[in-house]
Coordinates of C-alpha atoms and ligand atoms in Angstrom, one line a residue:
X1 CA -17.3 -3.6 -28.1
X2 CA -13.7 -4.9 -29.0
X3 CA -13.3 -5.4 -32.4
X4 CA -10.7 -7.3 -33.8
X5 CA -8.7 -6.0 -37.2
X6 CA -8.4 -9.4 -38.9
X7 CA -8.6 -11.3 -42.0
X8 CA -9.9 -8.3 -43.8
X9 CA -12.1 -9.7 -46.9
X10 CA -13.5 -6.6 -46.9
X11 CA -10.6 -5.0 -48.1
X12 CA -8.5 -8.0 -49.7
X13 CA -8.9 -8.0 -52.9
X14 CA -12.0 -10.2 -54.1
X15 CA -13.6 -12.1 -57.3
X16 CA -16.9 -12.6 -58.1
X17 CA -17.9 -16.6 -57.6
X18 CA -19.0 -16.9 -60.9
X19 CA -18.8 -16.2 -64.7
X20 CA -21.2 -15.0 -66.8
X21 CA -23.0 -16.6 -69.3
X22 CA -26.0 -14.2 -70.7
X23 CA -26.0 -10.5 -70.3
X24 CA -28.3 -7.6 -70.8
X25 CA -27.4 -4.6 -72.7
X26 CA -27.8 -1.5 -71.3
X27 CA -27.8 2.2 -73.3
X28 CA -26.4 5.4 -72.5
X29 CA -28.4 8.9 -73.6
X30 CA -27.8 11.9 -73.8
X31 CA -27.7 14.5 -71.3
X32 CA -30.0 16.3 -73.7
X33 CA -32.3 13.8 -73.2
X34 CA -32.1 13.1 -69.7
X35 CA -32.5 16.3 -68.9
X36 CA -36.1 15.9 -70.5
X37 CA -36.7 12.7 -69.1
X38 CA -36.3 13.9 -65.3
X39 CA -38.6 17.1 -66.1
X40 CA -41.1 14.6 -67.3
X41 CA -40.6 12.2 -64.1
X42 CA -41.0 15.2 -62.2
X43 CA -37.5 15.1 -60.6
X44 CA -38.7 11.5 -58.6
X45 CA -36.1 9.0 -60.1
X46 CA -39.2 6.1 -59.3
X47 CA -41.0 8.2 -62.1
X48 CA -38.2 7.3 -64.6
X49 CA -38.8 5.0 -67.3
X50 CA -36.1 2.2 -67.6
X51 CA -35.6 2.5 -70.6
X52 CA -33.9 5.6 -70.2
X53 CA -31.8 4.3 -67.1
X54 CA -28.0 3.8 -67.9
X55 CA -26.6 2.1 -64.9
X56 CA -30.2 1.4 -62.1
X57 CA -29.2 1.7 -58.6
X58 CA -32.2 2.2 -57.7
X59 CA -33.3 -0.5 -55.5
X60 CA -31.5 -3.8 -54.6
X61 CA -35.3 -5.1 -54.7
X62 CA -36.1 -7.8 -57.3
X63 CA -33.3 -6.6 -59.2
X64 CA -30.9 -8.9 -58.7
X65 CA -29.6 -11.8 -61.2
X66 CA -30.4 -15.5 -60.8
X67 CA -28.0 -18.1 -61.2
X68 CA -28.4 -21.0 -63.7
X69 CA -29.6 -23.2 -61.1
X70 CA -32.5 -20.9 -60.2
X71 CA -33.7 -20.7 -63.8
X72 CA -33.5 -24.3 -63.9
X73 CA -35.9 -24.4 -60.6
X74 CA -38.3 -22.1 -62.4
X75 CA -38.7 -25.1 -65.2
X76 CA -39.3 -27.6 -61.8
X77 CA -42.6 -25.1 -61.1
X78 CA -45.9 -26.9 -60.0
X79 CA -48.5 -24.9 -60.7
X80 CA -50.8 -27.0 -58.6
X81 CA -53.9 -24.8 -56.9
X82 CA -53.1 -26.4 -53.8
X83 CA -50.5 -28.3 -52.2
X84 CA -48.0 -27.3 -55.0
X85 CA -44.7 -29.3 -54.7
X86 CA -42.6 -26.1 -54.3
X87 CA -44.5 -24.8 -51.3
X88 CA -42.8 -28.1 -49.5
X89 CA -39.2 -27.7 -50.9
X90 CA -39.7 -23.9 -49.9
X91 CA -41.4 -24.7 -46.4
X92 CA -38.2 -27.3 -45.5
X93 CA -35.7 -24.5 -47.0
X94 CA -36.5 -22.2 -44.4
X95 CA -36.4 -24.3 -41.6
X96 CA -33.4 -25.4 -42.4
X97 CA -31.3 -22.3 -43.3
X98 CA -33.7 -19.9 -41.5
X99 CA -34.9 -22.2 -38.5
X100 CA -38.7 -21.2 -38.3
X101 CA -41.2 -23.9 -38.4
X102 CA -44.7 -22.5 -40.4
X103 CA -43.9 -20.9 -43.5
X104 CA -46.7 -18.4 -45.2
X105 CA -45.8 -16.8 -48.9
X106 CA -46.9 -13.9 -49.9
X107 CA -45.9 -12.0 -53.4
X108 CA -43.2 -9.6 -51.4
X109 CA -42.4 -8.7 -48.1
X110 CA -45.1 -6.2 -47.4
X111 CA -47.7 -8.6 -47.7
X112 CA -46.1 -10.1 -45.0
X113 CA -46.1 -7.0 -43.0
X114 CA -49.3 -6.4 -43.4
X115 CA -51.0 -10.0 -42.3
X116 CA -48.5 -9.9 -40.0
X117 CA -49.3 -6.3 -38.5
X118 CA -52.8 -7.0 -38.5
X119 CA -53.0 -10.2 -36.2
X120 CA -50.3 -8.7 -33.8
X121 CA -51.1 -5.5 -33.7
X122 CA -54.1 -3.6 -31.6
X123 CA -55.1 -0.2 -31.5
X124 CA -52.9 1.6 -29.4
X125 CA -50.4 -0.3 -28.9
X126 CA -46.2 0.6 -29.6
X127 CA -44.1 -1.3 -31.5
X128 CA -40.7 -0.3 -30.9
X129 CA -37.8 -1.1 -33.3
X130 CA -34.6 -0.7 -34.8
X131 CA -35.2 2.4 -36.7
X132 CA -38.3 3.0 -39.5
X133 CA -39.0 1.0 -42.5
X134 CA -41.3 3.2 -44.9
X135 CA -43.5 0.1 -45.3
X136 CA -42.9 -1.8 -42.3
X137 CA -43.7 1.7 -40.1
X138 CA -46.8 2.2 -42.5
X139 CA -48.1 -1.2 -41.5
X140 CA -48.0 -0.9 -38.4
X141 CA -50.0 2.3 -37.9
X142 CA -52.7 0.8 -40.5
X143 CA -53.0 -2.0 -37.5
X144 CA -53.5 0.8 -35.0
X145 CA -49.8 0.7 -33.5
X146 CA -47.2 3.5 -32.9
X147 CA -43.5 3.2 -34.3
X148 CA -41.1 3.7 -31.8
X149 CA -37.2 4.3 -32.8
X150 CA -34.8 2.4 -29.9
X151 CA -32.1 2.4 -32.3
X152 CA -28.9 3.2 -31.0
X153 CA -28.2 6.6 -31.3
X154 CA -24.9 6.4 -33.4
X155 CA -27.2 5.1 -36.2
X156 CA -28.3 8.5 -36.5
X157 CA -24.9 10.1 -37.1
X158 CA -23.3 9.3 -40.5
X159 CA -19.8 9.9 -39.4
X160 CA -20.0 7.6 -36.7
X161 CA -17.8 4.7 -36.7
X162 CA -19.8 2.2 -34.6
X163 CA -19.8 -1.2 -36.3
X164 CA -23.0 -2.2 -35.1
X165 CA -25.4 0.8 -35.8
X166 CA -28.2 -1.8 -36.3
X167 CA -27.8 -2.3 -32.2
X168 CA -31.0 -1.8 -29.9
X169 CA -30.9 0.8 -27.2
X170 CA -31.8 -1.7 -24.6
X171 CA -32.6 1.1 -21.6
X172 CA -34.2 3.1 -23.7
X173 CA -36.4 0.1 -24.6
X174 CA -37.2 -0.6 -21.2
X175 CA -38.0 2.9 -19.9
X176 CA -40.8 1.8 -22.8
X177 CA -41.8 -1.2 -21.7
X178 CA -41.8 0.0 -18.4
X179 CA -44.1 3.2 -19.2
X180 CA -46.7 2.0 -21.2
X181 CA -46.4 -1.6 -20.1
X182 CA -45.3 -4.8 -21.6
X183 CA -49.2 -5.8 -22.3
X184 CA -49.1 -2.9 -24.6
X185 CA -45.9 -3.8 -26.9
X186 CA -47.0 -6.5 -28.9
X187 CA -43.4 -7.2 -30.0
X188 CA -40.0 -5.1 -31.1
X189 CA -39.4 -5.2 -35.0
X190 CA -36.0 -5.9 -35.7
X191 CA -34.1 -5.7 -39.2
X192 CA -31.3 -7.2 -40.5
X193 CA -29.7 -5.2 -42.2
X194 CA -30.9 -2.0 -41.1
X195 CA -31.8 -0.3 -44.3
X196 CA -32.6 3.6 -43.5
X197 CA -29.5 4.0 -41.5
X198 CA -27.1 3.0 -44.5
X199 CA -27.7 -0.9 -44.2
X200 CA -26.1 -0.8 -40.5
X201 CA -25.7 -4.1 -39.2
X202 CA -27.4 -6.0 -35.6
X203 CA -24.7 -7.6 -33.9
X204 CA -25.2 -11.0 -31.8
X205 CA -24.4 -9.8 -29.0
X206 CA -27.0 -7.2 -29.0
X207 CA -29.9 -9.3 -30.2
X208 CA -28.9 -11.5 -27.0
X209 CA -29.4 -9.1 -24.8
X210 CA -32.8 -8.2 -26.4
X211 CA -33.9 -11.7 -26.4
X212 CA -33.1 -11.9 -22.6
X213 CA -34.6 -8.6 -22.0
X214 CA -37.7 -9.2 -24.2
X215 CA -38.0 -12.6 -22.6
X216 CA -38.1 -10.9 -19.0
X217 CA -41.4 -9.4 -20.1
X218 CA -42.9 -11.9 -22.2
X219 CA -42.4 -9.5 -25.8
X220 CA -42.1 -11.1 -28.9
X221 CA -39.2 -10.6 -31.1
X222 CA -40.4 -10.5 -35.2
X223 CA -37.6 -10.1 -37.2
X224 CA -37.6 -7.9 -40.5
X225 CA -35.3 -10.4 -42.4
X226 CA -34.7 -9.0 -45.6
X227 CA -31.0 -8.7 -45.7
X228 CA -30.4 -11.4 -43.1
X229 CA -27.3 -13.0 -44.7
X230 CA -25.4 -9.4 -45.6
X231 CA -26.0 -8.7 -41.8
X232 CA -24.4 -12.4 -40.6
X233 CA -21.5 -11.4 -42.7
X234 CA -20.7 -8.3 -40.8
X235 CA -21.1 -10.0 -37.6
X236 CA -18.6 -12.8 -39.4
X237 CA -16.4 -10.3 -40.6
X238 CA -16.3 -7.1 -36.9
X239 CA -17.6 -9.1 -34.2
X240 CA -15.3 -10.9 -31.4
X241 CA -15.5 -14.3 -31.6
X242 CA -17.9 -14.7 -34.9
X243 CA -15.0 -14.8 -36.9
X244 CA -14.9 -19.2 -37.4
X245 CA -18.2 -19.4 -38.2
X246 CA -19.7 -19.9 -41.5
X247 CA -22.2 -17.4 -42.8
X248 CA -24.9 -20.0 -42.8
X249 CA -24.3 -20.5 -39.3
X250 CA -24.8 -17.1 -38.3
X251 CA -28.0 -16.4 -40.1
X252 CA -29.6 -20.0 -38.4
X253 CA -28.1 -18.3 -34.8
X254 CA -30.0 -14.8 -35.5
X255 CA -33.5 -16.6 -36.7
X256 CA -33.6 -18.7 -33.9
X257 CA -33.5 -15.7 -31.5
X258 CA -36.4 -14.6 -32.6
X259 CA -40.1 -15.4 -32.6
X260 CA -41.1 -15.1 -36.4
X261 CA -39.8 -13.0 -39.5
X262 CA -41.5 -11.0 -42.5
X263 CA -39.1 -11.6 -45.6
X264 CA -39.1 -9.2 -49.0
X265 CA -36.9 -12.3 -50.7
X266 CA -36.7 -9.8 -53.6
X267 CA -33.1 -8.7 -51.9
X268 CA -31.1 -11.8 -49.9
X269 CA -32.5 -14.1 -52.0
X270 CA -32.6 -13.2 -55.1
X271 CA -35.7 -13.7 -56.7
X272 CA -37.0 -11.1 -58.7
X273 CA -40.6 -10.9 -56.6
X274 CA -41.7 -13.0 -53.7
X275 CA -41.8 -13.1 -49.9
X276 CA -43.5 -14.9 -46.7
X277 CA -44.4 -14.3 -43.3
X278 CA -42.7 -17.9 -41.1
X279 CA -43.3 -17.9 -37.3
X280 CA -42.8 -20.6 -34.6
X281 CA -46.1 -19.9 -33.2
X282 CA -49.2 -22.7 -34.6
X283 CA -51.8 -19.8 -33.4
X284 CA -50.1 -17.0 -35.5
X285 CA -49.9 -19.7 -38.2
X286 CA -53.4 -20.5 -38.1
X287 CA -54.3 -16.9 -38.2
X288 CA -52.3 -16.1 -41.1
X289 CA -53.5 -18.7 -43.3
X290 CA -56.8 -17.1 -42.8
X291 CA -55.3 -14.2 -43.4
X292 CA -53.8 -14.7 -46.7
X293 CA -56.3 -16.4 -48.2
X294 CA -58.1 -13.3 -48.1
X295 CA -55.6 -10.8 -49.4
X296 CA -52.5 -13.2 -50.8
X297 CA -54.0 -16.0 -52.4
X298 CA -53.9 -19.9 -50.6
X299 CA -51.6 -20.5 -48.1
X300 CA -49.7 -23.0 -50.3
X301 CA -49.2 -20.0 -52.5
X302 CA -49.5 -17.1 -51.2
X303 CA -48.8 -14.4 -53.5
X304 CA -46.5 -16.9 -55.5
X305 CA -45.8 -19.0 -59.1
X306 CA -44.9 -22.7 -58.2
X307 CA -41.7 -22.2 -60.2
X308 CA -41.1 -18.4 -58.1
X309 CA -41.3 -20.4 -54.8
X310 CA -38.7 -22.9 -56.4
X311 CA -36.2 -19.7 -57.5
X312 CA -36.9 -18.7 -54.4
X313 CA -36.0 -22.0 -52.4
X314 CA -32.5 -22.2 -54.5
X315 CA -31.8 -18.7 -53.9
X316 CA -32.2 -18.7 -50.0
X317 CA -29.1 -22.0 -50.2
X318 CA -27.1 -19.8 -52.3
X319 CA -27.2 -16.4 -50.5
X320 CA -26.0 -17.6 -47.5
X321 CA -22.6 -19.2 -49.4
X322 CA -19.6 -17.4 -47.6
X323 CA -17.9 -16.9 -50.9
X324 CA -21.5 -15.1 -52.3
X325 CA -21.8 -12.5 -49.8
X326 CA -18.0 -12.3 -49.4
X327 CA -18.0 -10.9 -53.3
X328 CA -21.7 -8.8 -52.9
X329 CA -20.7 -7.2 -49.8
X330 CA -16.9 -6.4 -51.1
X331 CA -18.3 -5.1 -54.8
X332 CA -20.4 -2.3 -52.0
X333 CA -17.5 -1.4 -50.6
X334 CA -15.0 -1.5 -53.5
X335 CA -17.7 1.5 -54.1
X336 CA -17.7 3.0 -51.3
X337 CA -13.9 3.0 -50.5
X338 CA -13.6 4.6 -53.9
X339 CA -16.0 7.4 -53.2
X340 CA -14.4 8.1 -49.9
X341 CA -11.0 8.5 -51.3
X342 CA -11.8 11.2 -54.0
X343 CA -13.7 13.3 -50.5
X344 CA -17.3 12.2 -51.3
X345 CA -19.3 12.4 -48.1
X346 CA -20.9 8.9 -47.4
X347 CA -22.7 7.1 -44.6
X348 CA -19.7 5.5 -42.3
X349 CA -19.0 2.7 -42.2
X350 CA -20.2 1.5 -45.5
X351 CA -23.0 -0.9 -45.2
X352 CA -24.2 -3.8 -46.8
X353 CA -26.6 -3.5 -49.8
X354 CA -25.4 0.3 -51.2
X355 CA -23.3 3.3 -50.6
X356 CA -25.3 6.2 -49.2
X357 CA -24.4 9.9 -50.1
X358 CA -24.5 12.3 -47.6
X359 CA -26.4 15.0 -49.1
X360 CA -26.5 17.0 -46.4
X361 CA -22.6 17.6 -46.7
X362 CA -22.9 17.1 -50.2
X363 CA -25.0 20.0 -50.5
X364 CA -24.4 21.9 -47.4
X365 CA -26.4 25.3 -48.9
X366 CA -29.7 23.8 -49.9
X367 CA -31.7 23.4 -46.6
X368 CA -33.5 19.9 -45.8
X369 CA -36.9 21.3 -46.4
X370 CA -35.7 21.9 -50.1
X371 CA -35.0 18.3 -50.5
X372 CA -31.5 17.9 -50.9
X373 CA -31.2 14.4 -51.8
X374 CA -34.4 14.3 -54.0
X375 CA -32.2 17.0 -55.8
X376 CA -29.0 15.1 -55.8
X377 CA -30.8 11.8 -57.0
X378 CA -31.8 14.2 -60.0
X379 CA -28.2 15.4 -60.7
X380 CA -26.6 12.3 -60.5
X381 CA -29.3 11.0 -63.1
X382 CA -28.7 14.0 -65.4
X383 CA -24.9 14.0 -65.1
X384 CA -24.6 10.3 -66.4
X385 CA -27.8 8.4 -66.0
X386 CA -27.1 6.4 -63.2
X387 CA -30.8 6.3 -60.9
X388 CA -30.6 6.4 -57.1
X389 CA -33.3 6.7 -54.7
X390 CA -33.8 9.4 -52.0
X391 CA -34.1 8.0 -48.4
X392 CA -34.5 11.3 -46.6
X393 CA -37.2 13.9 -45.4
X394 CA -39.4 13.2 -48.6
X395 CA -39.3 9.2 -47.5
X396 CA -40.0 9.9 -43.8
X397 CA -43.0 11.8 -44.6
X398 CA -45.7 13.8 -42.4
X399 CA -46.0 13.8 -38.6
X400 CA -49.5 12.9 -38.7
X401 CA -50.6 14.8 -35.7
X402 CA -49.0 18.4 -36.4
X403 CA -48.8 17.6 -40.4
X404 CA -45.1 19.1 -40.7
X405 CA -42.7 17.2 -42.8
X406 CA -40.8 15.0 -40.5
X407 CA -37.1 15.9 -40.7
X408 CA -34.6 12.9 -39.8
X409 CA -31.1 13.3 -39.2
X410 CA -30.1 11.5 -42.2
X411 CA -30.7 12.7 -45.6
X412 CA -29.6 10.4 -47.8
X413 CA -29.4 9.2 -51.4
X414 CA -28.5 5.6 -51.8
X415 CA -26.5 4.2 -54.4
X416 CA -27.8 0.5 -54.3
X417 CA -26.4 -2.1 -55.8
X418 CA -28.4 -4.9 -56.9
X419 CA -26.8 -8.7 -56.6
X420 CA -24.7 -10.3 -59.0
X421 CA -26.0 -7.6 -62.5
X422 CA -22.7 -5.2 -62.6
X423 CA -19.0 -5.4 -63.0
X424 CA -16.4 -3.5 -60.8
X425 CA -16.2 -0.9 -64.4
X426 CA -19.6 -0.3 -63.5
X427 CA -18.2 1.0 -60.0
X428 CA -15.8 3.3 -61.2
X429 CA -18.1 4.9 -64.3
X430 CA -19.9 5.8 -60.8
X431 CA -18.0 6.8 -58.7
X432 CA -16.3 8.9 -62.0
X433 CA -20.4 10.4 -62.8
X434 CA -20.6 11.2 -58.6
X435 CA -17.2 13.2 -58.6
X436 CA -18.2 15.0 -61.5
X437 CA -21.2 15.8 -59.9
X438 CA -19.6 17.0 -56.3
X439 CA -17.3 19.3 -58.8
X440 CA -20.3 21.3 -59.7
X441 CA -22.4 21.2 -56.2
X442 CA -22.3 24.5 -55.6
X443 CA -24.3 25.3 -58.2
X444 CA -27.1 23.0 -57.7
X445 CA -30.7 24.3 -56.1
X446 CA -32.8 22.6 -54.6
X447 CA -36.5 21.9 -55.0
X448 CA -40.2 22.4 -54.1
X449 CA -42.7 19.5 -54.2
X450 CA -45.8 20.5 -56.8
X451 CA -47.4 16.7 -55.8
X452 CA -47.4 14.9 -52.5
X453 CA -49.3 11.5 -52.2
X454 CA -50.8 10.9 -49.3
X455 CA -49.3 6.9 -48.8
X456 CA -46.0 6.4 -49.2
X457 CA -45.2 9.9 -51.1
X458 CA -41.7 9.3 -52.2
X459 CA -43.1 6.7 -54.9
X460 CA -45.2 9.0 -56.4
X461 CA -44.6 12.6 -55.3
X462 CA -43.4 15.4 -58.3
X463 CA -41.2 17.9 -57.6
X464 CA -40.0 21.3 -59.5
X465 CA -36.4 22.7 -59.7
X466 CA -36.1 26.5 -57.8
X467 CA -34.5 28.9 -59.2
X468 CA -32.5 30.2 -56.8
Ligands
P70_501 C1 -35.8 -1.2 -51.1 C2 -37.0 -2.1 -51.1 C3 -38.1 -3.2 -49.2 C4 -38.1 -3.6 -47.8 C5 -37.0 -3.5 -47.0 C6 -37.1 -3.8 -45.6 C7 -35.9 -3.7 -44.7 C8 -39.3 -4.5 -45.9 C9 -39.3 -4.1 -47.3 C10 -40.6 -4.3 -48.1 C11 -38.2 -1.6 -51.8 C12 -38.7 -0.3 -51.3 C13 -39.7 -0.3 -50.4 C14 -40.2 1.0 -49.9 C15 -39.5 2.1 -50.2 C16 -38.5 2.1 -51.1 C17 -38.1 0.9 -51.7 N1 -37.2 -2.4 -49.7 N2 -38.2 -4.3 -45.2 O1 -35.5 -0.7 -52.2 O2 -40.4 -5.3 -49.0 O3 -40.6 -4.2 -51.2 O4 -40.8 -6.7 -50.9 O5 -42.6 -5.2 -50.2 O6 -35.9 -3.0 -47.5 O7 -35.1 -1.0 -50.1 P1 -41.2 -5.3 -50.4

């Protein structure tokens, strides 16, 4: 693809769109103390308490500030059973910005996955997509389906360069369809942004090609919309002739080309919990209102607070504001530009929602099955108690047939950067705590794991330091 170097934003220099008008202190420990406090969360940063965070990157996740306006909507809450105002505002919200026409909440996106799995989804069948989500992939099998990765295989390579590493590998997707027959692909799971591979972007022109390709075969297209707007921006900012139009525009273009989305709003829009499942289809409607009454709550509600659903509808308008995602996207890669220039090995090109370490280079003598990022997550907290999260061969978990850890390409710990809470000075104490880190890598060991879960192990799973 021809990409165009112009009207850089994402290296001009930028400004947050807004001042601040309450804040949050937050307390530094000592290493002392830290060093306790990781022992005690057995080396898993989700183990930590918060308390004895300094600066969270954990997640991006329901961590984000809301404006004024949004704390305002959660005064306008109905609290109704049934038919609660907000649902309505919500409901019209996403059809505006978002295009689709039936609107199910659900308290965060994997309630979504998982009513939306479960009607789609038949034993047997493959759902092929645009890389793994841990929960999205985990749904899935639960409905009896098998995740298969058409990702374009530059998403697998951290040094490559390829704007678009959220891209579908459309012939490998039809040597799929083809083999085990359309009647057995229920539809292809895409995500905006694509998370595990650094929060790699989907271009347009790609997801055109999928819709005409899917359409040839009668596949759905259900679209993981999390990071929708971060995504839009990309393809605003790299891809030829995206450049004129507004943010907004973008994310209405991508929704329509697909059939029906799962949302975690926790992350685009700002809410600090919340989600739905919206589709186009009244029979998938239908079905999921059944469905949620059973595991969400009524399909006015879903898993929701009248006044979350309000926050909610006021944060989807906001997040897809040009000069919002303009400063959220830049404050990433003021990061990540920083990192690079003191020889920090990161995911290239920096991505949308956090800066993710390369631990493999980072820590080139501690082999994957010794769980270099796990480790690296637990040096970075005990060097200056700044959490990250592992997104490597502890998060990709088992094969299920053989039982051998899975081991992906990427091992990763990802510096995420929730929306609107910290200051550039934040950046630098960061990238400052990483450097200082790197200095010493080469006498860091790795790990064993002493507890494994058996859903979703990197949550819960404990790990012990080696010794050599
Ligand atoms: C994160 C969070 C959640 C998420 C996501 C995408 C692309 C669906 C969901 C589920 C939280 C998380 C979840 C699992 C492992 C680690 C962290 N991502 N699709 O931090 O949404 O959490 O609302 O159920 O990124 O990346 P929800």
């Amino acid at each position: 693809m021809h990409l165009k170097e112009k009207n850089m934003t994402l290296v001009k220099t930028w400004a947050e769109p807004y001042k601040i008008k309450m804040v949050e202190p937050v307390f530094m420990t000592t290493k002392a103390q830290r060093k306790n406090a990781i022992k005690e969360a057995g080396y898993n940063t989700f183990l930590l308490k918060s308390a004895d965070v300094y600066i969270d990157l954990l997640t991006d996740s329901g961590t984000s500030a809301m404006s004024d306006r949004q704390w305002a909507g959660l005064m306008m809450g109905d609290e109704a059973y049934a038919g609660s105002r907000n649902y309505y505002n919500l409901e019209e919200t996403i059809n505006k910005y978002y295009s689709y026409k039936y609107v199910v909440p659900t308290h965060q996106g994997r309630g979504a996955e998982h009513i939306l799995s479960q009607i789609l989804i038949s034993e047997g069948d493959y759902v092929p997509g645009n890389m793994y989500f841990t929960t999205t992939k985990l749904h899935q099998e639960l409905a009896g389906g098998k995740f298969v990765d058409v990702i374009v295989d530059e998403a697998h390579d951290p040094e490559n360069m390829f704007p678009f590493k959220g891209n579908v590998n459309l012939e490998r997707l039809e040597v799929l369809i083809n083999k085990v027959g359309a009647d057995k692909i229920p539809y292809v799971s895409i995500a905006t942004t694509v998370n595990m591979a650094g929060g790699q972007p989907i271009s347009l022109a790609n997801l055109k090609a999928l819709r005409e390709l899917t359409n040839k075969y009668g596949i759905k297209i259900i679209h993981d919309m999390t990071r929708v707007a971060e995504n839009a921006f990309m393809i605003q900012q790299k891809e030829e002739g995206c450049k004129d139009k507004t943010v907004a525009e973008i994310v209405y273009e991508i929704c329509s080309l697909t059939d029906g989305a799962t949302m975690s709003a926790k992350k685009d829009a700002m809410v600090n919990i919340g989600g739905f499942l919206a589709v186009n289809d009244p029979d998938i409607h239908e079905k999921a209102q059944n469905m949620v009454v059973v595991y969400e709550g009524l399909h006015t509600y879903g898993g929701m607070a009248g006044r979350d659903m309000e926050a909610l509808a006021i944060g989807i308008t906001e997040s897809v504001q040009d000069a919002h995602i303009q400063a959220r996207v830049g404050q990433v890669h003021y990061l990540g530009n920083k990192l690079q220039k003191k020889g920090i090995p990161i995911v290239k090109p920096i991505g949308t929602h956090g800066v993710f370490l390369d631990a493999k280079k980072f820590l080139p003598h501690i082999s994957q099955d010794k769980f270099p990022a796990q480790t690296l997550a637990a040096e970075l907290y005990i060097e200056s108690g700044i959490r990250a999260m592992e997104r490597g061969i502890v998060s990709a978990g088992r094969n299920k047939k053989t039982g051998e850890h899975n081991h992906p390409n990427l091992e990763l710990v990802r510096l995420t950067i929730p929306r609107r809470v910290y200051t550039q000075a934040h950046m630098d104490v960061i990238v400052e705590s990483v450097y200082n880190v790197y200095k010493r890598k080469n006498a860091i060991k790795g790990m064993e794991m002493i507890y494994e879960p058996k859903y979703l192990r990197f949550f819960q799973a404990r790990f012990k330091k080696l010794k050599k």
